[in-house]
Coordinates of C-alpha atoms in Angstrom, one line a residue:
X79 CA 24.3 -18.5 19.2
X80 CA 20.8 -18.1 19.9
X81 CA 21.0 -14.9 20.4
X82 CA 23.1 -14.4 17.2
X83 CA 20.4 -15.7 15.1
X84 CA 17.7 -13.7 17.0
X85 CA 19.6 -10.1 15.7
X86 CA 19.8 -11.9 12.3
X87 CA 15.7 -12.3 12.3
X88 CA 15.6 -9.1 13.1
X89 CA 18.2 -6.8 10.8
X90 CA 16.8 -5.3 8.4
X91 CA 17.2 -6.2 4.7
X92 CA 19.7 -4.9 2.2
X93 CA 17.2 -5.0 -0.4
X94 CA 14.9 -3.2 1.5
X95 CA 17.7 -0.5 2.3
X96 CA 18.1 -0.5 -1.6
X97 CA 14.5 0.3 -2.3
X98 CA 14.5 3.2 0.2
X99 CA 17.7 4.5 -1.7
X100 CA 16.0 3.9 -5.1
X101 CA 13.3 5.8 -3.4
X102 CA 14.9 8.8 -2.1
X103 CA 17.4 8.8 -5.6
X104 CA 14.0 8.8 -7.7
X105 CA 12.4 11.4 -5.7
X106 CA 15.7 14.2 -5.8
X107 CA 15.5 13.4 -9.9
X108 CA 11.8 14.3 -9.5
X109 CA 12.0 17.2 -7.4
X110 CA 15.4 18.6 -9.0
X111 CA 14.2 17.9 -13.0
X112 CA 17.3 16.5 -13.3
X113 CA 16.5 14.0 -16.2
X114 CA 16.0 16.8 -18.6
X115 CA 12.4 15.0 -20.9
X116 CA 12.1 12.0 -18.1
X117 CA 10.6 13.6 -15.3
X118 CA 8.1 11.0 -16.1
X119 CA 10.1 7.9 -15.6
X120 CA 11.4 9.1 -12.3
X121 CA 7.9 9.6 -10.8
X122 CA 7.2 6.4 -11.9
X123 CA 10.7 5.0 -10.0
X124 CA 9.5 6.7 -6.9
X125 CA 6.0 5.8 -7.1
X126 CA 6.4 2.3 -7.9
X127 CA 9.8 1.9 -5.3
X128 CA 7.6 3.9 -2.8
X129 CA 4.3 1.7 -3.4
X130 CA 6.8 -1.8 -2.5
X131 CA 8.3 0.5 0.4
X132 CA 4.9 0.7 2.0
X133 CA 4.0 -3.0 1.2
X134 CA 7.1 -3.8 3.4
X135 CA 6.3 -1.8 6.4
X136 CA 2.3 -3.2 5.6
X137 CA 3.4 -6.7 6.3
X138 CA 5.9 -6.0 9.0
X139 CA 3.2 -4.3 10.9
X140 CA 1.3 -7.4 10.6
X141 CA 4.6 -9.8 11.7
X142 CA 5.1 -7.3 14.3
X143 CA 1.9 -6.9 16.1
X144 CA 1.8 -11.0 15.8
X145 CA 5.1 -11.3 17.5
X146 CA 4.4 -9.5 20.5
X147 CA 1.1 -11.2 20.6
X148 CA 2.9 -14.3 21.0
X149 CA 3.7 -16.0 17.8
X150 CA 7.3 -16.0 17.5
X151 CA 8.0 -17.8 14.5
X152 CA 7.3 -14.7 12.5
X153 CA 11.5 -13.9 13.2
X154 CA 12.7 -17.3 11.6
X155 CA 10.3 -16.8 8.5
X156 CA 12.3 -13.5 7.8
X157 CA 8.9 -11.0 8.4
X158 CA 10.8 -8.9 10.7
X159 CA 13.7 -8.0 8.4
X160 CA 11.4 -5.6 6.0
X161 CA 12.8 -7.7 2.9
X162 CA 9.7 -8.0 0.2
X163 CA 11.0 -10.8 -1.2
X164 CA 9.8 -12.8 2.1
X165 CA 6.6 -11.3 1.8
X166 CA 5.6 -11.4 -1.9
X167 CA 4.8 -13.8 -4.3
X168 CA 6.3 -11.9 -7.4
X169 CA 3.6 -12.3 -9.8
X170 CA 0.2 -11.4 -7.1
X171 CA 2.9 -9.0 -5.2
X172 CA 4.9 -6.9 -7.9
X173 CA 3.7 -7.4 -11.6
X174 CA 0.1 -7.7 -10.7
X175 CA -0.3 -4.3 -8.8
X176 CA 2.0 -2.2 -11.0
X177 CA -0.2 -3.6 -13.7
X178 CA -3.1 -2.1 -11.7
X179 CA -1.8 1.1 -11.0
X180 CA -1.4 1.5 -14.9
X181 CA -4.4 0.7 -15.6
X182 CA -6.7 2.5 -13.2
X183 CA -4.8 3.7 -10.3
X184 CA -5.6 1.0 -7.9
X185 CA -3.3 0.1 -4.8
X186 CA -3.4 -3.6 -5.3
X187 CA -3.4 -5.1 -2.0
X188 CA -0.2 -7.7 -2.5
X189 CA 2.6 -9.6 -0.2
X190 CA 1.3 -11.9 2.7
X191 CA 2.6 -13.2 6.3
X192 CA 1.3 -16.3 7.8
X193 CA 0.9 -16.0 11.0
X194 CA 0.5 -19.1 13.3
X195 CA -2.5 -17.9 14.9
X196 CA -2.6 -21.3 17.6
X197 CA 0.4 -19.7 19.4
X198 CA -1.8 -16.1 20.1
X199 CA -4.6 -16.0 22.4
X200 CA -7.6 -13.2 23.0
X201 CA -10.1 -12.5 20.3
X202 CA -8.6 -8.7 20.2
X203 CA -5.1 -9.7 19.2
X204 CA -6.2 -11.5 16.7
X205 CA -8.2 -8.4 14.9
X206 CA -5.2 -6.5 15.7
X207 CA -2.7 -8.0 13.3
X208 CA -5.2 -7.7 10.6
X209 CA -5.8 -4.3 11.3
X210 CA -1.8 -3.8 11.7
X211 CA -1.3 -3.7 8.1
X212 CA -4.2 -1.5 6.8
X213 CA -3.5 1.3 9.1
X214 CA 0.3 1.2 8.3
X215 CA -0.9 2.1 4.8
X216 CA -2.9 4.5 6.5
X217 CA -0.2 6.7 8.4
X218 CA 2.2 6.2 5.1
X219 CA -1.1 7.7 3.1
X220 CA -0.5 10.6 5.7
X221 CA 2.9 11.1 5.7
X222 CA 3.8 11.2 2.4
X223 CA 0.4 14.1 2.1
X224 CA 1.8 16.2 5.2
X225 CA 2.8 18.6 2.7
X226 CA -0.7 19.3 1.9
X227 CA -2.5 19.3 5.0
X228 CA 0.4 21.1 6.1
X229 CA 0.3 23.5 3.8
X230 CA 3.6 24.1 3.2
X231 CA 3.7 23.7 -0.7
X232 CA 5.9 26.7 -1.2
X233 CA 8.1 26.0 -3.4
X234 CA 7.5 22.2 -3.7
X235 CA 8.0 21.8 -7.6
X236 CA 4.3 20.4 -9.1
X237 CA 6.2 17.0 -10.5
X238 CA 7.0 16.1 -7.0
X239 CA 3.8 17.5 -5.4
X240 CA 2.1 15.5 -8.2
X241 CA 3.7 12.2 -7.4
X242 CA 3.2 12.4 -3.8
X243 CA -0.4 12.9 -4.2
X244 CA -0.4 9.8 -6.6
X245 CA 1.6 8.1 -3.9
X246 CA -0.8 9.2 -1.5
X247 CA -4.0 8.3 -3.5
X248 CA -2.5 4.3 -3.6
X249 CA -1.9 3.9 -0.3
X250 CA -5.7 5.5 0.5
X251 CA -7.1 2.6 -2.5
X252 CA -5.6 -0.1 -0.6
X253 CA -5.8 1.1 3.3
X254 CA -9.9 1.1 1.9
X255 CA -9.6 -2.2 -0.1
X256 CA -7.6 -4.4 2.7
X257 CA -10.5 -3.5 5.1
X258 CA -13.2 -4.4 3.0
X259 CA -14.8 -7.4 5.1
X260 CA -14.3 -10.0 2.1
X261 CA -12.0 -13.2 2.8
X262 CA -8.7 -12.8 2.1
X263 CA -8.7 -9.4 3.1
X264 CA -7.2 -8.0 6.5
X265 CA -10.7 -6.4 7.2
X266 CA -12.3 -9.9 7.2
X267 CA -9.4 -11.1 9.2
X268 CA -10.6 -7.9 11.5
X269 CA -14.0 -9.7 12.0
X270 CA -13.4 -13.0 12.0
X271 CA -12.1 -14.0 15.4
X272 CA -15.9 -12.5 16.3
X273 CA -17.8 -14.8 13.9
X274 CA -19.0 -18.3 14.7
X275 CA -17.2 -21.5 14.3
X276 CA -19.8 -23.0 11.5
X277 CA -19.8 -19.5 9.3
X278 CA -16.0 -19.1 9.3
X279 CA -15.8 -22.9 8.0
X280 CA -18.5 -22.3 5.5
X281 CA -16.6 -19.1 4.2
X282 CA -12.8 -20.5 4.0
X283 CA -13.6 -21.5 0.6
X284 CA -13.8 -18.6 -0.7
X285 CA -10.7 -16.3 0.8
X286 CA -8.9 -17.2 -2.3
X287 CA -11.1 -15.8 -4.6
X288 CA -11.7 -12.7 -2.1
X289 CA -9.9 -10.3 -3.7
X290 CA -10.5 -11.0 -7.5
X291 CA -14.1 -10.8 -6.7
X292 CA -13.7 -7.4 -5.2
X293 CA -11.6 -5.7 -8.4
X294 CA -13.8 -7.4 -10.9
X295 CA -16.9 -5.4 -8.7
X296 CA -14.3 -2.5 -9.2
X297 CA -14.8 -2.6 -13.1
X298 CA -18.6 -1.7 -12.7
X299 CA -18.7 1.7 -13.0
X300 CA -21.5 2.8 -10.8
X301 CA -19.3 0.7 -7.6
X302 CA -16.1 2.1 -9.3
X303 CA -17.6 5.6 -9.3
X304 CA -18.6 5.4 -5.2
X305 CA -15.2 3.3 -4.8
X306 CA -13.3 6.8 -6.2
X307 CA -15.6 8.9 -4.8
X308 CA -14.8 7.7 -1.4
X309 CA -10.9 7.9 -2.1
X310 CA -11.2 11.3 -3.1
X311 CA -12.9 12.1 -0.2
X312 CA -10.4 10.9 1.9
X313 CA -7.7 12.9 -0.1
X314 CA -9.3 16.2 0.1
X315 CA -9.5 15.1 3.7
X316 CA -5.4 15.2 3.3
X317 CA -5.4 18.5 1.3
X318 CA -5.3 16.6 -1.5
X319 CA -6.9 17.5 -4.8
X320 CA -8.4 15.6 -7.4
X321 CA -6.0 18.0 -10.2
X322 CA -3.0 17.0 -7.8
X323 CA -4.1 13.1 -8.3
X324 CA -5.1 13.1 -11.6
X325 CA -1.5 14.5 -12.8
X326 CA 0.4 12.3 -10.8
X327 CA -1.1 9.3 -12.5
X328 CA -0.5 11.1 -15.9
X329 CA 3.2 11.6 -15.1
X330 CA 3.6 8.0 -13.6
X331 CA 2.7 7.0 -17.2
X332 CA 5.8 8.2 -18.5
X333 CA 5.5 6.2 -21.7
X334 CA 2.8 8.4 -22.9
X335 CA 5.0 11.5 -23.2
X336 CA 5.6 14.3 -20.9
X337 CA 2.0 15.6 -19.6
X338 CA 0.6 19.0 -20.7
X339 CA -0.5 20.8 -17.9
X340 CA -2.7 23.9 -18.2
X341 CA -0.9 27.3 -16.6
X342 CA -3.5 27.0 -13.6
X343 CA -2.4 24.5 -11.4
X344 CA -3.0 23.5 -8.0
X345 CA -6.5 23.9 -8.5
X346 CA -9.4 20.9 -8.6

C-alpha cells in the first residue's frame, strides 16, 4: 500500500501531460501556418503553455533536489507529479505573469514549493534546491534556442523561429530575476544558509515584498535598460537576436493584428 501511494506521489500529472500536448499542438499550428490570419494566437498558445511548462519543471527541480537531500514530504504535497496546479497560486502564478509578459516581456517568477528545510542537513544542500529551479530555467532557455546556436535555421519558418526566441528570452528574464539575492527569490535562498542567524531574522520580514520591489525597480528605465541589456546579452550568447526577440513579442500579441515584418529578416 505504501508502496502504491509512493508511485502515485510520483506519476506525473494529466494536466501537465495536457499542457505539453497544448504545447506541441500550438507549436505544429505555428510552424505549419495552419490558422490561416492567427499565426498570432497560436504563438501566443505555445508561448504561454510553454512558459507554465517550464514553471513545472522549475519547481520540480526544486522538490526534486529537496527530496534527495532528505525532505521527503515533497511526494505527499504532490511536487513530484509536475502538476502546476500544486505549485501555483493562480492569481501570483498564471494571471500575474501572462500580464507581465504583455506588458513588457518579463518572465515573472511564479509557483512555489515549501520545502521542510529541518529534515535536510549541510549548508550546500540547502543552496542547491534554490539554485535547482533557476538553472532548470536555464537549460530550458537553451533548449528551446539550440536551433540558433546550432545553426540550423534552414528552413525553420520565422513565426516559429520568432516564438522560440520569445520563449527563449522569458526563460533568460526569469533564470536572471530568481537569482537576484532579494528575499523571496531562489538567489537569496542561494545565500542564505551562509548568512548569520541575527541578519536572516532581521530580513524575513521582508521576502514577501521581495519580488514586487524588484519589478517596481524594473519600471525605472535606466535599471530596466541594464536589466535588457543583460538579457540580450545572454541571447546573442544563444544565437539569439534582438530582431528575433522583438518579433516574437509582437506576434505573441496577437490581438494587435498580424505583425508587419520588413523583407530582411533574421538580421538585428
Amino acid at each position: 500500500m505504501t508502496t502504491a501511494i509512493a508511485r502515485a506521489d510520483r506519476r506525473v500529472s494529466p494536466v501537465f501531460l495536457a499542457l505539453v500536448a497544448v504545447m506541441a499542438v500550438s507549436g505544429w499550428a505555428v510552424w505549419s501556418e495552419q490558422l490561416a490570419g492567427s499565426t498570432g494566437f497560436a504563438v501566443f498558445l505555445f508561448v504561454v503553455s510553454g512558459w507554465v511548462v517550464s514553471l513545472c519543471l522549475h519547481e520540480y527541480a526544486h522538490a526534486r533536489t529537496a527530496l534527495h537531500s532528505g525532505d521527503i514530504s515533497v511526494g505527499a504535497k504532490g511536487y513530484l507529479t509536475l502538476n502546476p496546479v500544486k505549485y501555483t497560486h493562480a492569481l501570483l502564478s498564471i494571471v500575474l505573469p501572462v500580464i507581465f509578459v504583455i506588458m513588457g516581456g518579463i518572465g515573472l517568477p511564479g509557483g512555489a514549493v515549501f520545502i521542510e528545510h529541518g529534515r535536510i542537513r549541510g549548508r550546500w544542500r540547502h543552496s542547491l534546491i534554490s539554485a535547482a529551479g533557476p538553472l532548470t530555467n536555464i537549460l530550458f532557455a537553451a533548449v528551446v534556442s539550440a536551433p540558433f546556436w546550432l545553426d540550423q535555421l534552414d528552413g525553420v519558418p520565422d513565426p516559429f523561429r520568432y516564438a522560440l526566441a520569445f520563449l527563449a528570452l522569458l526563460q533568460v528574464t526569469a533564470a536572471i530575476l530568481n537569482f537576484v539575492p532579494v528575499p523571496g527569490l531562489d538567489g537569496y535562498g542561494v545565500i542564505e544558509p551562509w548568512l548569520s542567524h541575527n541578519l536572516r531574522r532581521q530580513v524575513e520580514p521582508f521576502a514577501p515584498f521581495g519580488l514586487l520591489a524588484v519589478f517596481g525597480l524594473l519600471w525605472v528605465p535606466e535599471i530596466n535598460d541594464v536589466f535588457f541589456d543583460l538579457v540580450h546579452a545572454v541571447l546573442r550568447a544563444l544565437g539569439v537576436t534582438d530582431w528575433d526577440s522583438y518579433w516574437g513579442l509582437e506576434f505573441f500579441r496577437f490581438w494587435q493584428g498580424e505583425p508587419q515584418i520588413p523583407p530582411v529578416s533574421g538580421i538585428g
